Short mmCIF file of C-alpha atoms and ligand atoms in Angstrom, two decimals:
data_model
loop_
_atom_site.label_atom_id
_atom_site.label_comp_id
_atom_site.label_asym_id
_atom_site.label_seq_id
_atom_site.Cartn_x
_atom_site.Cartn_y
_atom_site.Cartn_z
CA MET T 1 20.35 36.10 17.99
CA ASP T 2 20.67 37.66 14.88
CA LYS T 3 17.05 39.39 13.43
CA ARG T 4 16.17 37.03 10.53
CA THR T 5 16.84 34.08 12.98
CA PHE T 6 14.79 36.18 16.02
CA LEU T 7 11.62 36.47 13.11
CA LYS T 8 11.79 32.76 11.89
CA THR T 9 11.91 31.10 15.69
CA ALA T 10 8.96 34.14 16.62
CA GLY T 11 6.75 32.29 13.64
CA LEU T 12 7.49 29.12 14.43
CA ALA T 13 6.47 29.46 17.77
CA GLY T 14 2.91 30.54 16.90
CA LEU T 15 2.92 27.27 15.79
CA GLY T 16 2.52 25.51 18.98
CA ALA T 17 5.06 22.88 20.77
CA THR T 18 7.29 20.98 19.05
CA LEU T 19 7.51 17.24 18.77
CA ASN T 20 9.96 15.29 21.46
CA LEU T 21 10.64 12.39 18.90
CA SER T 22 13.19 11.08 21.88
CA SER T 23 13.27 7.64 20.51
CA LEU T 24 12.45 8.33 17.03
CA LYS T 25 15.39 10.42 17.53
CA SER T 26 17.80 7.75 19.18
CA ALA T 27 17.04 5.36 16.47
CA VAL T 28 17.97 7.45 13.82
CA ALA T 29 21.34 8.42 15.21
CA ALA T 30 22.32 4.76 15.32
CA VAL T 31 21.76 4.86 11.21
CA GLU T 32 23.43 8.45 10.55
CA GLY T 33 24.82 7.50 7.64
CA ILE T 34 23.92 4.47 6.61
CA ASP T 35 22.70 3.74 2.97
CA PRO T 36 18.55 4.28 3.31
CA SER T 37 18.63 0.91 1.14
CA ARG T 38 20.24 -0.86 4.02
CA VAL T 39 18.87 0.71 6.69
CA ALA T 40 15.05 -0.36 5.03
CA THR T 41 15.94 -3.95 6.00
CA ASP T 42 17.10 -2.70 9.76
CA GLU T 43 13.91 -4.36 11.52
CA ASP T 44 15.16 -2.93 14.88
CA PHE T 45 15.13 0.25 13.66
CA TRP T 46 11.45 0.20 12.06
CA LEU T 47 10.26 -1.38 15.05
CA ALA T 48 11.39 1.88 17.06
CA VAL T 49 9.32 3.70 14.00
CA ARG T 50 6.64 1.29 15.15
CA GLY T 51 6.64 2.17 18.68
CA ASP T 52 5.37 5.66 18.08
CA TYR T 53 2.14 4.50 16.53
CA SER T 54 -1.09 3.19 18.36
CA ILE T 55 -1.77 -0.05 16.85
CA LYS T 56 -5.45 -1.64 16.91
CA PRO T 57 -4.70 -4.96 17.88
CA ASP T 58 -7.62 -6.97 15.85
CA TYR T 59 -6.39 -7.08 12.37
CA ILE T 60 -3.35 -5.81 9.94
CA ASN T 61 -3.51 -3.15 8.57
CA LEU T 62 -2.89 -3.34 4.93
CA GLU T 63 -5.58 -0.55 4.09
CA ASN T 64 -3.01 2.60 5.20
CA GLY T 65 -3.55 3.92 1.68
CA TYR T 66 -7.30 5.72 2.57
CA TYR T 67 -5.67 7.05 5.39
CA CYS T 68 -1.93 6.97 7.08
CA PHE T 69 -2.98 7.75 10.73
CA MET T 70 -0.80 9.79 12.81
CA PRO T 71 1.61 8.71 15.12
CA GLN T 72 1.23 9.29 18.73
CA ASP T 73 2.94 12.51 19.68
CA THR T 74 1.53 14.14 16.79
CA LEU T 75 -1.87 13.52 17.50
CA GLU T 76 -0.69 14.52 21.21
CA HIS T 77 0.27 17.20 19.66
CA GLN T 78 -3.05 17.84 17.51
CA ILE T 79 -5.54 17.52 20.31
CA GLN T 80 -3.43 20.25 21.98
CA HIS T 81 -3.16 22.31 18.84
CA MET T 82 -7.56 22.04 19.34
CA ARG T 83 -7.42 23.26 22.84
CA ARG T 84 -5.46 26.33 21.80
CA VAL T 85 -7.50 27.08 19.59
CA ASN T 86 -10.64 26.45 21.44
CA TYR T 87 -8.94 28.81 24.35
CA GLU T 88 -8.20 31.93 22.42
CA GLY T 89 -10.84 31.36 20.31
CA SER T 90 -11.31 34.61 17.79
CA TYR T 91 -8.19 36.30 19.01
CA TYR T 92 -6.53 33.56 17.37
CA MET T 93 -8.91 33.61 14.52
CA ARG T 94 -8.45 36.94 13.79
CA ASN T 95 -4.59 37.17 15.02
CA ALA T 96 -2.68 33.67 13.89
CA ARG T 97 -5.03 31.97 11.70
CA GLN T 98 -3.64 33.50 8.17
CA LYS T 99 -0.57 34.34 8.87
CA ASN T 100 0.19 30.60 10.35
CA LYS T 101 -1.90 29.16 7.13
CA ARG T 102 0.53 31.36 5.09
CA ILE T 103 3.88 29.74 7.55
CA VAL T 104 2.29 26.08 6.99
CA ALA T 105 2.04 26.38 3.61
CA ALA T 106 6.21 27.67 3.56
CA LYS T 107 6.76 23.77 5.44
CA VAL T 108 4.22 21.66 2.80
CA ALA T 109 5.98 23.69 -0.25
CA GLU T 110 9.97 23.35 1.61
CA VAL T 111 9.85 19.03 1.25
CA VAL T 112 9.10 19.75 -2.57
CA GLY T 113 11.73 22.47 -2.98
CA ALA T 114 8.30 24.79 -4.16
CA SER T 115 7.98 28.90 -3.60
CA ALA T 116 5.44 29.41 -0.55
CA ASP T 117 3.42 31.77 -3.11
CA GLU T 118 2.70 28.77 -5.53
CA MET T 119 1.06 26.70 -2.43
CA ALA T 120 -2.20 26.66 -0.51
CA ILE T 121 -3.40 24.51 1.96
CA THR T 122 -6.99 23.23 1.08
CA ARG T 123 -8.74 20.18 2.87
CA ASN T 124 -7.73 17.01 0.82
CA THR T 125 -7.07 16.16 -3.13
CA THR T 126 -10.48 15.94 -4.31
CA GLU T 127 -10.51 19.84 -3.11
CA SER T 128 -7.51 20.51 -4.62
CA LEU T 129 -7.67 19.20 -8.30
CA ASP T 130 -11.36 19.45 -8.32
CA LEU T 131 -10.92 23.30 -8.31
CA VAL T 132 -8.20 23.60 -11.36
CA ILE T 133 -10.99 21.11 -12.78
CA GLY T 134 -13.90 23.75 -12.20
CA GLY T 135 -12.15 26.64 -12.81
CA MET T 136 -10.49 26.12 -16.02
CA ASP T 137 -11.55 28.95 -18.32
CA TRP T 138 -13.29 26.20 -20.64
CA GLN T 139 -14.71 26.79 -23.94
CA PRO T 140 -17.42 24.22 -25.89
CA GLY T 141 -15.16 21.74 -27.78
CA ASP T 142 -12.38 22.30 -25.42
CA GLU T 143 -10.51 18.38 -24.31
CA ALA T 144 -9.65 16.77 -21.89
CA VAL T 145 -6.74 13.77 -21.14
CA MET T 146 -7.37 11.33 -18.73
CA ALA T 147 -6.69 8.10 -17.20
CA GLU T 148 -9.14 5.27 -16.52
CA GLN T 149 -7.22 4.49 -13.50
CA ASP T 150 -7.64 7.92 -12.26
CA TYR T 151 -9.38 8.22 -8.99
CA GLY T 152 -13.34 8.44 -9.52
CA ALA T 153 -13.53 11.76 -7.99
CA MET T 154 -11.62 13.70 -10.61
CA LEU T 155 -13.22 11.80 -13.34
CA ASN T 156 -16.77 12.86 -12.18
CA HIS T 157 -16.06 16.28 -12.08
CA PHE T 158 -14.41 16.23 -15.82
CA LYS T 159 -17.64 14.31 -16.32
CA LEU T 160 -19.29 17.45 -14.95
CA VAL T 161 -17.29 20.30 -16.90
CA GLY T 162 -18.33 17.95 -20.03
CA LYS T 163 -21.67 18.15 -19.39
CA ARG T 164 -21.48 22.33 -17.98
CA PHE T 165 -19.28 23.56 -20.49
CA GLY T 166 -19.01 21.31 -23.18
CA VAL T 167 -15.52 19.47 -22.59
CA VAL T 168 -14.43 16.45 -24.07
CA ASN T 169 -12.77 13.91 -21.91
CA ARG T 170 -10.45 11.49 -23.86
CA LEU T 171 -9.16 8.72 -21.81
CA VAL T 172 -6.28 6.15 -22.27
CA SER T 173 -5.84 2.92 -20.04
CA VAL T 174 -2.75 2.40 -18.51
CA PRO T 175 -0.66 -0.92 -18.86
CA ASN T 176 -0.06 -2.62 -15.45
CA HIS T 177 2.98 -3.88 -16.93
CA PRO T 178 4.73 -1.17 -19.08
CA LYS T 179 7.75 -2.28 -21.21
CA ASP T 180 9.22 1.04 -20.41
CA ASP T 181 8.76 4.59 -20.21
CA ASP T 182 7.92 5.72 -23.92
CA GLU T 183 4.92 3.23 -23.84
CA ILE T 184 3.06 5.31 -21.28
CA VAL T 185 4.60 8.46 -22.81
CA ASP T 186 3.01 7.72 -26.33
CA LEU T 187 -0.23 6.35 -24.84
CA TYR T 188 -0.90 9.90 -23.77
CA ALA T 189 0.40 11.66 -26.41
CA SER T 190 -1.46 9.72 -28.62
CA ALA T 191 -5.35 11.59 -26.72
CA ILE T 192 -3.41 14.96 -26.81
CA THR T 193 -5.37 16.55 -30.35
CA ASP T 194 -5.51 20.97 -31.55
CA LYS T 195 -7.84 21.44 -28.55
CA THR T 196 -6.38 19.03 -25.53
CA ARG T 197 -5.91 21.78 -22.63
CA LEU T 198 -5.30 19.92 -19.88
CA LEU T 199 -3.63 16.74 -19.16
CA MET T 200 -4.71 14.87 -15.64
CA VAL T 201 -2.37 12.15 -14.89
CA CYS T 202 -1.77 10.85 -11.46
CA HIS T 203 1.75 10.56 -10.47
CA MET T 204 1.23 7.05 -8.59
CA ILE T 205 -2.09 5.54 -9.44
CA ASN T 206 -3.92 4.46 -6.22
CA ILE T 207 -5.41 1.16 -7.01
CA THR T 208 -1.76 -0.90 -8.23
CA GLY T 209 0.80 1.79 -7.20
CA GLN T 210 2.85 2.57 -10.27
CA VAL T 211 4.84 5.71 -10.91
CA LEU T 212 4.30 7.46 -13.63
CA PRO T 213 7.47 9.18 -15.49
CA ILE T 214 5.72 12.49 -14.82
CA ARG T 215 8.34 14.89 -16.04
CA LYS T 216 8.63 12.84 -19.60
CA ILE T 217 4.33 13.43 -19.90
CA CYS T 218 5.01 17.20 -18.91
CA ASP T 219 7.71 17.78 -22.03
CA MET T 220 5.96 16.15 -24.12
CA ALA T 221 2.43 18.07 -23.15
CA HIS T 222 4.15 21.18 -23.02
CA ALA T 223 5.48 20.58 -26.00
CA ARG T 224 2.20 20.87 -27.70
CA GLY T 225 0.82 23.50 -25.62
CA VAL T 226 -1.01 21.38 -23.26
CA GLU T 227 -1.22 21.82 -19.25
CA VAL T 228 -0.10 19.11 -17.06
CA MET T 229 -2.29 18.61 -13.47
CA VAL T 230 -0.42 15.97 -11.37
CA ASP T 231 -2.68 13.42 -8.93
CA GLY T 232 -0.27 13.48 -6.08
CA ALA T 233 -2.48 12.17 -3.66
CA HIS T 234 -0.41 9.16 -2.84
CA ALA T 235 3.57 10.94 -3.94
CA TYR T 236 3.55 13.68 -1.39
CA SER T 237 5.92 12.42 1.33
CA HIS T 238 5.80 8.96 -0.27
CA ILE T 239 8.29 9.98 -2.96
CA ASP T 240 10.92 12.20 -2.77
CA PHE T 241 10.72 14.22 -5.28
CA GLN T 242 11.20 18.39 -5.83
CA MET T 243 8.24 20.08 -8.36
CA ALA T 244 11.19 21.48 -10.27
CA ASP T 245 11.72 18.13 -11.30
CA LEU T 246 8.64 17.78 -12.19
CA ASP T 247 7.88 20.62 -14.21
CA CYS T 248 3.75 20.46 -13.74
CA ASP T 249 1.70 23.43 -14.14
CA TYR T 250 -0.88 22.42 -10.86
CA TYR T 251 -0.18 19.48 -8.52
CA GLY T 252 -3.18 18.53 -5.73
CA ALA T 253 -2.33 15.96 -2.72
CA SER T 254 -4.39 14.52 0.76
CA LEU T 255 -0.87 15.70 3.46
CA HIS T 256 -3.47 13.04 5.50
CA LYS T 257 -2.28 10.19 3.82
CA TRP T 258 1.77 9.83 3.75
CA LEU T 259 1.93 12.52 5.41
CA SER T 260 0.49 10.74 8.15
CA ALA T 261 -0.90 14.46 8.68
CA PRO T 262 -4.92 14.73 10.54
CA LEU T 263 -7.44 14.32 8.25
CA GLY T 264 -8.56 16.87 6.49
CA SER T 265 -5.62 18.43 5.28
CA GLY T 266 -4.05 18.56 1.68
CA MET T 267 -2.01 21.05 -1.07
CA LEU T 268 -2.84 22.59 -3.85
CA TYR T 269 1.11 23.52 -5.94
CA VAL T 270 0.08 26.01 -8.26
CA LYS T 271 3.15 27.11 -10.95
CA LYS T 272 3.39 31.21 -10.02
CA ASP T 273 2.57 31.70 -13.96
CA LYS T 274 -1.06 29.61 -13.62
CA ILE T 275 -2.20 30.78 -11.02
CA ASP T 276 -4.18 33.54 -13.51
CA ASN T 277 -5.40 30.38 -15.21
CA VAL T 278 -7.74 29.65 -12.40
CA TRP T 279 -10.92 31.25 -11.19
CA PRO T 280 -11.95 29.92 -7.44
CA LEU T 281 -13.92 27.57 -6.20
CA LEU T 282 -15.74 30.25 -3.88
CA ALA T 283 -14.62 33.79 -4.33
CA ALA T 284 -12.15 35.81 -2.40
CA GLY T 285 -11.59 39.17 -2.06
CA ASN T 286 -8.72 41.77 -2.36
CA PHE T 287 -5.53 39.48 -3.86
CA ASP T 288 -3.93 40.04 -7.05
CA SER T 289 -4.97 37.97 -9.94
CA ASN T 290 -1.48 35.65 -9.09
CA ASP T 291 -1.45 35.79 -5.39
CA ILE T 292 -2.28 32.08 -4.51
CA ARG T 293 -4.59 33.16 -1.78
CA ARG T 294 -7.40 33.77 -3.97
CA LEU T 295 -7.75 30.08 -4.82
CA ASN T 296 -7.91 29.54 -0.90
CA HIS T 297 -10.81 30.56 0.05
CA ILE T 298 -13.35 28.03 2.02
CA GLY T 299 -15.02 30.45 5.01
CA THR T 300 -14.44 29.49 8.29
CA ASP T 301 -12.23 26.24 8.80
CA PRO T 302 -11.21 23.64 11.71
CA VAL T 303 -7.60 25.75 11.48
CA HIS T 304 -6.22 23.98 14.52
CA VAL T 305 -5.30 21.15 11.59
CA ASP T 306 -2.97 22.99 10.07
CA LEU T 307 -1.10 22.98 12.98
CA GLY T 308 -1.25 19.71 13.11
CA ILE T 309 0.29 18.96 9.72
CA VAL T 310 3.81 21.19 10.36
CA ASN T 311 4.00 18.36 13.21
CA ALA T 312 3.18 15.76 10.72
CA ILE T 313 6.42 17.27 8.42
CA GLU T 314 8.39 17.77 11.74
CA TYR T 315 7.98 13.89 12.51
CA GLN T 316 8.84 13.44 8.87
CA LYS T 317 12.10 15.35 8.78
CA ALA T 318 13.58 13.34 11.87
CA LEU T 319 12.28 9.72 10.04
CA GLY T 320 13.62 11.00 6.55
CA LEU T 321 11.87 10.62 3.86
CA LYS T 322 14.53 8.69 2.06
CA ARG T 323 14.51 6.43 4.40
CA LYS T 324 11.19 6.15 4.39
CA GLU T 325 10.44 5.56 0.65
CA ALA T 326 13.30 2.89 0.34
CA ARG T 327 11.53 1.11 3.56
CA LEU T 328 8.18 1.82 1.72
CA LYS T 329 9.43 0.38 -1.62
CA TYR T 330 11.27 -2.46 0.43
CA LEU T 331 7.57 -3.38 2.13
CA GLN T 332 6.09 -3.70 -1.70
CA GLN T 333 8.94 -5.78 -3.31
CA TYR T 334 9.09 -7.84 0.38
CA TRP T 335 5.55 -9.34 -0.34
CA THR T 336 5.15 -9.06 -4.21
CA SER T 337 8.61 -10.89 -4.83
CA GLN T 338 7.18 -13.81 -2.90
CA LEU T 339 4.32 -14.26 -4.93
CA ARG T 340 4.41 -13.21 -8.28
CA ASP T 341 5.34 -16.02 -10.10
CA HIS T 342 3.04 -18.28 -8.00
CA PRO T 343 0.23 -20.23 -9.76
CA ARG T 344 -2.87 -18.12 -10.10
CA VAL T 345 -1.82 -15.15 -8.44
CA ILE T 346 -1.35 -11.75 -10.78
CA ILE T 347 0.76 -8.95 -9.56
CA ASN T 348 -1.19 -6.04 -10.56
CA THR T 349 2.31 -3.03 -10.08
CA PRO T 350 5.50 -3.39 -11.57
CA ALA T 351 7.93 -4.65 -10.28
CA ASP T 352 10.80 -2.49 -11.25
CA VAL T 353 11.75 -0.05 -8.38
CA ASN T 354 11.23 2.57 -10.53
CA ARG T 355 7.45 2.10 -11.27
CA HIS T 356 6.34 1.86 -7.60
CA GLY T 357 6.18 2.52 -4.19
CA ALA T 358 4.85 1.07 -1.03
CA ILE T 359 1.21 0.13 -2.57
CA GLY T 360 0.54 -3.27 -4.74
CA ASN T 361 -2.18 -5.01 -6.21
CA VAL T 362 -2.71 -8.83 -5.97
CA HIS T 363 -5.35 -10.83 -7.21
CA ILE T 364 -5.90 -14.12 -7.68
CA GLU T 365 -7.75 -15.44 -10.58
CA GLY T 366 -11.09 -16.94 -10.25
CA TRP T 367 -11.96 -14.61 -7.39
CA ASP T 368 -14.07 -11.99 -7.02
CA PRO T 369 -11.65 -8.68 -5.60
CA ARG T 370 -15.02 -7.97 -3.23
CA GLU T 371 -15.27 -11.07 -1.69
CA LEU T 372 -11.71 -12.35 -1.38
CA ALA T 373 -11.14 -8.56 0.51
CA ASP T 374 -14.08 -9.80 3.02
CA THR T 375 -12.15 -13.63 3.24
CA LEU T 376 -8.69 -12.37 4.36
CA PHE T 377 -10.48 -9.72 7.09
CA ASN T 378 -12.84 -13.02 8.17
CA ASP T 379 -10.44 -15.66 8.06
CA TYR T 380 -7.16 -13.87 8.35
CA ARG T 381 -8.15 -10.90 10.42
CA ILE T 382 -5.96 -8.94 7.47
CA PHE T 383 -7.66 -5.74 6.86
CA THR T 384 -7.23 -4.57 2.71
CA VAL T 385 -9.21 -3.45 -0.07
CA GLY T 386 -11.35 -4.97 -3.36
CA ILE T 387 -10.69 -2.82 -6.15
CA ASN T 388 -12.54 -3.62 -9.37
CA ARG T 389 -11.53 -1.31 -12.11
CA PRO T 390 -11.18 -1.00 -16.30
CA GLY T 391 -7.75 -3.06 -16.15
CA VAL T 392 -7.68 -3.30 -12.67
CA VAL T 393 -9.04 -6.09 -10.81
CA GLY T 394 -7.72 -7.56 -7.85
CA LEU T 395 -6.58 -6.27 -3.81
CA ARG T 396 -5.37 -3.50 -3.33
CA ILE T 397 -2.04 -3.91 -0.38
CA THR T 398 -0.30 -0.97 1.40
CA PRO T 399 1.74 -1.42 4.32
CA ASN T 400 3.16 1.67 6.07
CA VAL T 401 6.19 2.98 7.99
CA TYR T 402 5.33 0.93 10.85
CA THR T 403 4.35 -2.76 9.16
CA THR T 404 6.55 -5.53 9.58
CA PRO T 405 8.13 -8.31 7.21
CA ASP T 406 6.24 -10.86 9.69
CA GLU T 407 2.58 -8.82 9.38
CA LEU T 408 3.47 -9.20 4.88
CA ASP T 409 4.31 -13.15 5.70
CA ALA T 410 0.74 -13.77 7.26
CA LEU T 411 -0.17 -11.85 3.91
CA VAL T 412 1.41 -13.92 1.60
CA ALA T 413 0.82 -17.45 3.59
CA ALA T 414 -3.42 -16.51 3.41
CA ILE T 415 -3.22 -15.48 -0.76
CA LYS T 416 -0.89 -19.29 -1.14
CA GLU T 417 -3.34 -20.53 0.71
CA LEU T 418 -6.58 -19.28 -0.68
CA SER T 419 -5.18 -19.62 -4.47
CA ALA T 420 -4.04 -23.31 -3.63
C1 PLP W 1 -5.64 8.84 -6.78
C2 PLP W 1 -6.04 9.75 -6.02
N1 PLP W 1 -6.52 10.38 -5.76
C3 PLP W 1 -7.35 12.01 -5.47
C4 PLP W 1 -8.12 11.01 -4.49
C5 PLP W 1 -8.48 11.80 -3.25
O1 PLP W 1 -8.48 11.99 -2.21
P1 PLP W 1 -9.23 12.63 -1.04
O2 PLP W 1 -10.31 11.43 -0.76
O3 PLP W 1 -8.13 12.71 0.46
O4 PLP W 1 -9.15 14.34 -1.07
C6 PLP W 1 -7.38 9.68 -3.20
C7 PLP W 1 -8.08 9.05 -2.21
O5 PLP W 1 -7.70 7.80 -2.21
C8 PLP W 1 -6.55 8.86 -4.98
O6 PLP W 1 -6.27 7.32 -4.11
#
């Protein structure tokens, strides 16, 4: 073994045992070389994936957008990591904790082709993005651009910096069915003034599932001297992209969503030359101003979660992100295509395959979305969430890789019955 391979292997060994994945690997071997769009409809393959999960039989879970719970093997390893940290105690904390966090950051970065020194492991998207919003050197009158359909926690933090530093927030409203990318880019461009410093945009809007043209928005904003922060809560490990393709300045995501990593895991990417622009949330020690670890001090944290992230990445690698993305898109189209033209039913998610992933939003005219969600749960045992936000009224439907077409058929039948 050469020195490089030895060091790499020794580093990974410090992260604990790897997953077994024998059933997933044999299912993958049977579809190797087949185009992911064809594998997307191969129910035998996806039943093998479903077998990796422990699924509560009491209801059909179509609310995976909040938390994509772990497959069993990842969970068992997470429990082992907890035992190990508890067994080694302060010895782990003093000798392995920081080194492992950096190895994990490198692995999270690798998924999107970023460099480890641009990646911090956080607890969730809220921590990642609020760190940037709260950490900018705002001056009174500076402006920020965002959308009414963005996530509440970030909108609230922008309101806070508005109160605290006099930042002016300019909100656009993203149409649910844009004509083309230019409509979206022009919308964001229309809110930029010569005082704008930061533009926040969702990679995938959480309440509709719409994917936005991030690269084009970044190019437009950069040409006007505006930095772009992307809310990737729903895009990381859901759609296959490389950070270089987006060219954004900041990107935050929750790893407990589409990566199916343990709860309380997130990532923050900061372009190397922007690290120095952000004040940390909590002051860290002696790091260079462009060292990402400056932004990553939160005190003693549940470090076993870091180790579980690596297992979640292992699972995703074995499954294949391209296969996963193709299946998730297929599942969304499977049910929306049956309801799009149905009387009194409104689909709030674009049909264009480049503008969505797994998430879809459906409404029935005349219903309150929360009552509709309750009715689906109580009368049909289908678990979803009702959304009532500017421009978006309806149920958010989020299948995951273990969801079957039969489960979606139950949703379609229920919506048809309730809209009759
Ligand atoms: C678009 C978006 N941003 C941010 C978040 C916040 O994620 P977390 O609660 O994991 O910080 C969510 C959560 O659903 C989200 O959908």
